[in-house]
Amino acid sequence: MSDTLAATRSPANASAPAARTNEVLVVDFGGQYSQLIARRVRECGVFSELLTADVSAEEIARRAPAGLILSGGPASVYAPGAPELDRALLDLGIPVLGICYGMQLLAHSLGGLVERAEVGEFGRADLIVHDPGRLLAGLPREQTCWMSHRDTVKRAPAGFRELASSGVSPVAAFEDEARGIYGIQFHPEVVHTPYGQQILTRFLIDVCGCEGGWSAASIVEEQVARIRAQVGEGSVICGLSGGVDSCVAALLVHRAVGDQLTCVFVDHGLMRKDEGEQVVATFRDSFKVPLVAVDAEARFLARLRGVSDPETKRKLIGAEFIRVFEEEAAKLSGARFLVQGTLYSDVIESGGRSGSATIKSHHNVGGLPDDLAFELVEPLRMLFKDEVRAVGAELGLPERLVWRQPFPGPGLAIRIVGGEATKERLDLLRDADAILQDEIRKAGLYHELWQSFCVLPDVRTVGVQGDQRTYGHVIVIRAVTSDDAMTADWARLPYDLLEQIASRMMGELSAVNRVVLDITSKPPGTIEWE
Ligand code: XMP
């Protein structure tokens, strides 16, 4: 599947928000939690973006944020090639908070003393506040915090107050209120630092003077204005997959330019039960979005005939998807813009800052060919997944779509394992999956699970039902918890729930005579079976 998409990016799509008093930038020194810092800042209602460590003081001055946060990072300030601090940053008159490596950099550059500690400090630590200063005022003298460092600040630079210490860190927090420079050795962004969010809020609201009004509603307003500026009178096309990203992106564009948008929904017949109908009902009937719904089930099943190899299935489905999408796009003559649901985490992962040319193709739409030359509209480019959901809810997207678990582009075809995805098997898997989802929702567990689904292996087993010997299908239940699909753990579903699911499947689906539970984590397994 091609991963590229010929496109040009409009500068209007990648600029900073207008309200600079409500923006705090995070300079990323490669820390494990840098993204999390930006998310926590946004949770305080302040817009935040990650910049790479080589950002110049001029660039920061141009952006004129209300504050700067220097993130943690794996380096030692003494290591050759370690990321350095542009001292000019400290002369901009913008308040600065250094976290972990960021604090060590401040200490090192301003004449404090940073040394390697005898032992590193990793995990929970007890923090003692000796002199709360401005940053820690009102917080308990003794508190828990989360540390992850080997180098430590032994002495603050001249003019700084040393605020707190821990077992390993003689100076675990410092500040120079007059110059607006603050440093903490621990990580306020992780949940294991109970007062972390309060400390961040203190910096953002009290020190930087942020207003804190950035919210899903303000994102909608801002993006609508931006989309209008980019698209003007042009026609826009959007491939709708039913996933939350493409749904929210489509609704934002529709809010901005109304019927200039046409959505294309390709139903490949590999969706879950009633899913296609739900998408069509939501977009065409409720939101009145012009929608081309293509019933392509027969085409896809014809392609998949006789195919059992997983990668071949994926490739065939991807290629067919492109063909159908292209055919529909060709009918919409004059469409110049293509909506993509690229998220901020994709932008960061692909190393692209806002305005960079890196393009990640939409997972569920598959790679579109190079000669399909559209200008991209990416209204979610600055948003994290939870913010996309909040925007979806703000726009009135039904809860079922806002909170939909991830679903692979090739759909149920890759959950029929070791065999061909026939209509009969797909229908059986769809029915089993509907029972699973129904029971998981009734148990109130749907949101807690990263994914929950059924797998239909191409094997039969012997059973006995109603005094008769049966030779039926096996349904596998797969339910996992995860944060990002990189790793996952099998979900400990309650036994009563599992029993209810199994007895419904065997009672309601005559072709099924056995239900099993997958208890494999990732690694070593993957989430999907193929
Ligand atoms: P695995 O099975 O590799 O899956 O642990 C990680 C995540 O990716 C999804 N997945 C896919 N998504 N096309 C997609 O759009 C695919 O071919 C595909 N394969 C896996 C999977 O559902 C999980 O969320």
XYZ file of C-alpha atoms and ligand atoms in Angstrom:
554
model
C 0.000 0.000 0.000
C 1.489 3.336 -0.963
C 2.105 5.544 2.036
C 2.334 8.802 0.191
C -0.138 11.272 -1.056
C 0.646 14.002 -3.515
C -0.343 17.195 -1.847
C 0.718 20.665 -1.001
C 0.133 22.205 2.356
C -1.377 25.578 2.776
C 0.359 27.795 5.310
C -3.078 28.754 6.594
C -3.381 25.219 7.907
C -0.283 25.239 10.016
C 0.060 28.526 11.833
C -0.150 29.352 15.523
C -3.415 30.288 17.181
C -4.120 33.983 17.472
C -4.380 34.188 21.283
C -0.704 34.144 22.183
C -1.404 35.050 25.787
C -2.896 31.612 25.959
C -0.025 29.682 24.427
C 2.901 28.019 26.162
C 5.513 26.229 24.078
C 7.401 23.117 25.134
C 10.989 22.792 23.918
C 11.509 19.055 23.537
C 14.920 17.746 24.619
C 13.891 14.190 23.805
C 12.207 13.314 27.084
C 9.940 10.360 27.410
C 7.128 12.548 28.732
C 7.422 15.609 26.475
C 4.111 14.972 24.692
C 2.500 14.504 28.047
C 3.687 17.943 29.166
C 1.934 19.529 26.187
C -1.216 17.567 26.968
C -1.203 18.604 30.610
C -0.748 22.243 29.635
C -3.718 21.940 27.305
C -5.727 20.364 30.118
C -5.229 23.659 31.965
C -6.963 25.330 29.019
C -3.722 26.700 27.554
C -2.698 25.843 24.008
C 0.655 24.099 23.826
C 2.877 22.815 21.091
C 6.138 20.874 21.071
C 9.163 22.437 19.390
C 12.412 20.591 18.691
C 15.446 21.468 20.826
C 17.171 23.323 17.973
C 14.484 26.009 17.853
C 16.031 29.486 17.737
C 15.354 32.347 20.111
C 14.170 34.365 17.062
C 11.537 31.759 16.285
C 10.332 31.795 19.879
C 10.287 35.600 19.864
C 8.186 35.515 16.691
C 5.700 33.140 18.293
C 5.645 35.309 21.445
C 4.238 32.653 23.765
C 3.200 33.449 27.321
C 5.701 30.936 28.642
C 8.258 28.297 27.766
C 8.768 24.849 29.226
C 12.072 23.047 28.734
C 11.388 19.315 28.809
C 13.384 16.451 30.239
C 15.711 14.396 28.086
C 18.062 11.431 28.211
C 21.345 13.343 27.871
C 23.765 14.630 30.480
C 24.604 18.313 30.108
C 28.281 17.222 30.004
C 27.872 14.637 27.226
C 29.443 15.581 23.899
C 26.693 16.698 21.530
C 24.123 17.045 24.323
C 21.317 19.450 23.369
C 22.190 22.944 24.509
C 20.212 25.912 25.642
C 20.221 29.016 23.478
C 20.979 31.575 26.205
C 19.163 34.225 24.176
C 15.945 32.395 25.086
C 16.370 33.579 28.651
C 16.638 37.221 27.578
C 13.263 37.317 25.832
C 11.427 38.214 29.024
C 9.269 35.074 28.666
C 8.859 32.987 31.858
C 10.677 29.655 31.648
C 10.114 26.392 33.519
C 12.797 23.718 33.203
C 11.786 20.147 34.004
C 14.448 17.484 34.779
C 17.067 17.879 32.002
C 15.501 21.288 31.318
C 16.277 22.312 34.894
C 19.806 20.924 34.684
C 20.384 22.918 31.497
C 19.226 26.097 33.226
C 21.520 25.399 36.196
C 24.469 24.557 33.955
C 24.052 27.590 31.689
C 23.533 30.089 34.496
C 26.490 29.061 36.652
C 24.935 26.508 39.017
C 26.446 23.111 39.675
C 25.237 19.907 38.018
C 26.870 16.623 38.943
C 26.290 12.939 38.478
C 24.676 11.532 41.627
C 26.129 8.408 43.254
C 22.869 6.638 42.575
C 20.187 7.591 40.103
C 16.710 8.499 41.275
C 14.039 6.619 39.372
C 10.394 6.414 40.339
C 8.632 7.674 43.429
C 10.605 10.032 45.674
C 9.853 12.088 48.765
C 10.129 15.800 48.199
C 10.746 18.185 51.103
C 9.842 21.819 50.473
C 12.153 24.068 52.515
C 11.160 27.393 51.009
C 8.029 27.281 48.816
C 8.847 30.476 46.892
C 6.294 31.398 44.283
C 6.162 28.090 42.444
C 5.399 25.799 45.382
C 3.501 28.243 47.628
C 0.589 26.674 49.462
C 1.656 23.093 48.751
C 2.474 20.602 51.533
C 5.969 20.664 52.990
C 6.301 16.944 52.321
C 4.963 15.405 49.136
C 5.555 12.562 46.740
C 6.957 13.179 43.281
C 8.188 11.160 40.304
C 11.856 11.321 39.393
C 13.843 9.890 36.512
C 17.439 11.140 36.441
C 21.066 10.402 37.163
C 22.616 13.879 36.962
C 21.414 16.230 39.647
C 21.610 19.936 40.506
C 23.949 20.326 43.488
C 23.819 24.125 43.662
C 21.443 26.635 42.127
C 22.894 29.519 40.096
C 23.533 32.819 41.883
C 20.366 34.795 42.501
C 18.159 31.686 42.659
C 16.248 30.422 45.688
C 16.579 26.716 46.378
C 13.061 25.533 47.137
C 13.086 21.801 47.748
C 15.168 18.651 47.983
C 14.781 14.882 47.850
C 16.945 11.997 49.056
C 19.186 12.151 45.990
C 18.614 15.724 44.781
C 19.883 18.469 47.093
C 18.207 21.021 44.819
C 14.993 19.497 43.458
C 13.345 22.872 42.699
C 14.629 26.433 42.307
C 13.423 29.806 41.090
C 14.492 33.310 40.264
C 11.183 35.095 40.454
C 12.559 38.412 39.235
C 13.830 36.874 35.986
C 10.884 34.485 35.713
C 13.052 31.356 35.621
C 11.923 28.207 37.431
C 13.234 24.647 37.577
C 12.014 21.333 38.973
C 13.910 18.070 38.913
C 10.770 15.923 39.150
C 8.055 15.340 36.558
C 4.874 17.308 37.267
C 3.212 15.871 34.149
C 2.928 12.260 35.361
C 0.096 11.112 37.594
C 2.549 9.818 40.194
C 3.344 13.423 41.128
C 0.087 14.228 42.947
C 0.667 18.001 43.053
C 2.081 18.107 39.532
C -0.951 19.624 37.852
C -1.159 22.305 40.564
C 2.470 23.206 40.009
C 1.933 23.443 36.254
C -1.181 25.523 36.803
C 0.754 27.846 39.111
C 3.332 28.372 36.379
C 0.801 28.809 33.585
C -1.790 30.974 35.253
C 0.095 32.872 37.992
C 3.549 33.173 36.502
C 2.800 33.331 32.764
C -0.569 35.062 33.168
C -2.398 32.663 30.841
C -6.164 32.985 30.700
C -6.927 29.281 30.432
C -9.864 29.403 28.025
C -8.612 26.984 25.366
C -11.282 24.301 24.997
C -13.071 22.087 22.513
C -15.407 25.001 21.731
C -12.522 27.348 21.008
C -10.837 24.692 18.852
C -13.986 24.440 16.750
C -14.171 28.201 16.298
C -10.492 28.485 15.440
C -10.451 25.554 13.015
C -13.630 26.664 11.263
C -12.041 30.057 10.574
C -8.844 28.407 9.402
C -10.606 25.950 7.075
C -12.635 28.787 5.546
C -9.467 30.769 4.917
C -7.778 27.790 3.288
C -10.625 26.473 1.176
C -12.411 29.659 0.125
C -15.037 28.720 -2.447
C -13.322 25.421 -3.361
C -14.836 21.945 -3.282
C -13.633 19.486 -0.695
C -13.753 15.707 -0.550
C -13.431 13.528 2.537
C -13.122 9.767 2.837
C -15.238 8.722 5.781
C -14.276 5.483 7.506
C -16.582 5.615 10.505
C -13.604 6.088 12.838
C -13.613 9.070 15.159
C -10.834 10.962 13.350
C -12.393 11.042 9.908
C -15.846 11.727 11.401
C -14.664 14.726 13.424
C -12.534 16.079 10.581
C -15.526 15.839 8.229
C -17.860 17.578 10.679
C -15.416 20.425 11.247
C -15.058 20.969 7.517
C -18.811 20.778 7.059
C -19.325 23.348 9.825
C -16.846 25.594 8.006
C -17.874 25.295 4.359
C -21.192 23.432 4.380
C -22.134 21.768 1.128
C -18.806 22.521 -0.505
C -17.847 19.271 1.251
C -18.749 15.853 -0.109
C -17.995 12.787 1.966
C -17.315 9.441 0.372
C -18.066 6.366 2.422
C -16.933 3.093 0.901
C -18.728 0.163 2.488
C -16.457 -2.759 1.713
C -18.736 -5.257 3.425
C -16.079 -5.885 6.066
C -17.533 -3.564 8.688
C -19.169 -4.608 11.926
C -22.907 -5.106 12.242
C -24.974 -2.000 11.356
C -21.862 0.166 11.255
C -22.273 1.333 7.684
C -25.922 2.240 8.282
C -24.953 4.216 11.387
C -22.403 6.295 9.507
C -24.845 7.028 6.705
C -27.683 7.845 9.114
C -25.480 10.147 11.177
C -23.916 12.079 8.337
C -26.562 12.114 5.647
C -29.712 12.165 7.777
C -28.736 13.954 10.999
C -25.981 16.310 9.911
C -27.173 16.711 6.304
C -23.652 16.303 4.977
C -23.575 15.531 1.245
C -22.543 11.891 1.264
C -21.787 9.378 -1.438
C -22.199 5.923 0.075
C -20.782 3.208 -2.123
C -21.956 -0.342 -1.566
C -18.860 -2.155 -2.718
C -19.318 -5.403 -0.822
C -19.632 -7.569 -3.928
C -16.465 -6.076 -5.453
C -14.420 -6.647 -2.324
C -15.692 -10.186 -1.752
C -14.927 -11.037 -5.365
C -11.351 -9.799 -4.845
C -10.997 -11.803 -1.653
C -12.204 -15.063 -3.152
C -9.748 -17.875 -2.449
C -7.369 -15.628 -0.479
C -6.279 -16.703 2.985
C -2.857 -15.060 3.356
C -3.161 -12.023 5.650
C -0.816 -9.680 3.810
C -2.406 -10.527 0.472
C -5.801 -9.730 1.984
C -4.552 -6.371 3.243
C -2.988 -5.477 -0.103
C -6.032 -6.467 -2.127
C -8.372 -4.545 0.153
C -6.115 -1.466 0.104
C -5.800 -1.513 -3.669
C -9.526 -2.028 -4.201
C -10.262 0.774 -1.773
C -8.138 3.169 -3.780
C -9.838 2.104 -6.986
C -13.318 2.732 -5.600
C -12.299 6.017 -3.991
C -10.674 7.224 -7.196
C -13.748 6.375 -9.234
C -15.934 8.376 -6.876
C -13.478 11.280 -6.690
C -13.411 11.423 -10.497
C -17.193 11.862 -10.516
C -16.895 14.868 -8.209
C -15.264 17.035 -10.799
C -13.620 20.152 -9.473
C -12.782 18.879 -5.969
C -9.451 20.470 -5.142
C -9.107 19.696 -1.443
C -8.898 16.410 0.448
C -9.617 16.143 4.172
C -7.270 13.995 6.240
C -7.657 13.118 9.894
C -3.950 13.426 10.733
C -3.452 13.846 14.489
C -0.786 15.779 16.390
C 0.769 12.518 17.611
C 1.293 11.507 13.937
C 2.886 14.895 13.258
C 5.257 14.527 16.218
C 6.077 10.894 15.410
C 6.946 11.679 11.827
C 9.262 14.433 13.056
C 7.182 17.141 11.471
C 6.678 20.432 13.161
C 3.682 22.429 12.082
C 4.322 23.555 8.563
C 6.660 20.669 7.767
C 5.987 18.629 4.684
C 5.761 15.194 6.265
C 2.531 13.512 5.360
C 1.212 10.356 6.899
C -1.560 8.768 4.942
C -4.794 8.143 6.754
C -4.649 4.631 8.103
C -8.187 3.701 7.263
C -8.294 5.323 3.861
C -5.121 3.515 2.890
C -2.427 5.094 0.774
C -3.834 7.122 -2.043
C -1.920 7.267 -5.293
C 0.498 10.042 -6.175
C -1.437 11.303 -9.166
C -4.463 12.084 -7.041
C -3.237 15.611 -6.512
C -5.240 17.355 -3.836
C -4.355 20.032 -1.381
C -4.722 18.609 2.103
C -7.053 19.966 4.739
C -5.982 18.635 8.134
C -8.132 20.173 10.841
C -6.947 17.746 13.551
C -3.271 18.304 12.906
C -2.726 20.086 16.191
C -4.925 17.832 18.330
C -4.371 14.812 20.539
C -6.859 11.950 20.358
C -8.710 12.913 23.543
C -9.114 16.448 22.203
C -10.508 15.053 18.949
C -13.122 13.210 20.982
C -13.953 16.390 22.920
C -14.358 18.296 19.644
C -16.546 15.458 18.302
C -18.781 15.699 21.359
C -18.879 19.513 21.013
C -20.026 19.111 17.401
C -22.793 16.722 18.455
C -21.285 13.504 17.098
C -23.150 10.573 18.728
C -21.394 8.996 21.687
C -21.057 5.697 19.811
C -18.886 7.340 17.157
C -17.002 9.636 19.547
C -15.855 6.693 21.646
C -15.513 4.056 18.957
C -12.647 1.660 19.599
C -9.990 1.535 16.871
C -10.955 -0.700 13.961
C -8.513 -1.836 11.262
C -8.943 -0.572 7.715
C -9.190 -4.117 6.261
C -11.982 -4.748 8.751
C -13.280 -8.181 9.623
C -11.367 -9.784 6.755
C -8.232 -9.956 8.923
C -10.217 -11.522 11.756
C -11.133 -14.573 9.709
C -7.908 -16.369 10.285
C -6.335 -19.041 8.157
C -9.112 -18.972 5.613
C -11.033 -17.022 3.047
C -13.307 -14.142 4.095
C -16.573 -15.345 2.605
C -19.936 -13.647 3.049
C -21.111 -16.533 5.221
C -18.115 -16.327 7.552
C -18.257 -12.543 7.695
C -21.914 -12.673 8.684
C -21.185 -15.209 11.422
C -18.286 -13.120 12.748
C -20.439 -9.971 12.599
C -23.164 -11.647 14.650
C -20.700 -12.953 17.235
C -19.036 -9.530 17.428
C -22.413 -7.828 17.914
C -23.119 -10.070 20.923
C -19.692 -9.342 22.390
C -20.043 -5.567 21.959
C -23.562 -5.599 23.329
C -22.550 -7.427 26.506
C -19.402 -5.373 26.993
C -21.383 -2.167 26.676
C -24.052 -3.434 29.046
C -21.313 -4.251 31.560
C -20.060 -0.646 31.223
C -16.617 -1.795 30.073
C -16.532 -0.581 26.465
C -14.586 2.626 27.211
C -12.121 0.884 29.471
C -10.985 -1.439 26.721
C -8.679 -0.357 23.947
C -10.253 -2.944 21.672
C -12.656 -5.838 22.051
C -13.529 -8.104 19.166
C -14.029 -11.666 17.948
C -11.826 -13.788 15.767
C -13.065 -16.655 13.608
C -10.328 -19.228 12.980
C -10.774 -21.611 10.091
C -11.149 -24.680 12.282
C -14.108 -26.735 13.450
C -14.473 -28.578 16.688
C -16.724 -31.319 17.948
C -19.497 -30.492 20.361
C -22.749 -31.842 21.640
C -25.847 -29.703 21.529
C -29.398 -30.972 22.186
C -28.140 -34.575 22.412
C -26.636 -34.266 18.995
C -23.051 -34.322 17.961
C -22.055 -31.082 16.258
C -19.064 -30.046 14.238
C -19.099 -26.284 14.573
C -17.162 -23.050 14.506
C -14.957 -21.659 17.271
C -15.235 -18.004 18.250
C -12.264 -16.393 19.971
C -12.830 -13.441 22.276
C -10.019 -10.869 22.219
C -10.178 -7.900 24.594
C -7.168 -5.757 25.436
C -6.221 -2.700 27.418
C -3.594 -0.387 25.974
C -2.576 3.265 25.725
C -1.289 3.350 22.197
C -1.473 -0.178 20.682
C 2.320 -0.487 20.890
C 1.935 -2.714 23.922
C -1.251 -4.257 25.261
C -2.447 -6.498 28.032
C -5.333 -8.956 27.816
C -8.290 -7.597 29.709
C -9.400 -9.435 32.823
C -13.085 -9.555 31.902
C -15.302 -10.788 34.766
C -16.134 -14.508 34.637
C -19.865 -13.809 34.791
C -19.608 -11.567 31.771
C -17.585 -14.166 29.861
C -20.162 -16.808 30.701
C -22.990 -14.593 29.502
C -21.175 -13.849 26.232
C -20.360 -17.507 25.608
C -23.836 -18.776 26.356
C -25.427 -16.126 24.129
C -23.073 -16.955 21.260
C -23.729 -20.675 21.508
C -27.446 -20.199 22.033
C -28.064 -17.598 19.329
C -25.584 -18.708 16.681
C -26.301 -22.269 15.644
C -23.011 -22.581 13.742
C -20.950 -21.938 16.897
C -20.258 -24.698 19.416
C -17.181 -23.386 21.229
C -16.045 -20.019 22.606
C -12.489 -19.405 23.806
C -10.651 -16.472 25.371
C -7.314 -15.126 24.123
C -5.024 -14.404 27.099
C -1.988 -13.196 25.161
C -0.439 -9.804 25.838
C 1.478 -7.730 23.267
C 4.329 -8.520 23.080
C 4.688 -11.395 22.363
C 1.327 -11.466 20.542
C -0.137 -8.718 18.403
C -3.591 -7.312 19.054
C -5.048 -8.664 15.810
C -4.582 -12.316 14.943
C -3.187 -11.664 11.493
P -1.425 -5.205 16.000
O -2.282 -6.336 15.564
O -0.234 -4.992 15.112
O -2.312 -3.900 15.841
O -1.029 -5.298 17.457
C -2.039 -2.630 16.364
C -3.218 -1.735 16.043
O -3.318 -1.542 14.631
C -4.568 -2.036 14.158
N -4.281 -2.712 12.876
C -4.570 -2.179 11.688
N -5.157 -1.012 11.342
N -4.928 -1.582 9.066
C -5.353 -0.735 10.028
O -5.922 0.310 9.688
C -4.332 -2.763 9.316
O -3.968 -3.508 8.414
C -4.139 -3.073 10.705
N -3.596 -4.141 11.348
C -3.696 -3.878 12.685
C -5.079 -2.973 15.232
O -6.492 -3.099 15.204
C -4.560 -2.309 16.486
O -5.386 -1.223 16.876
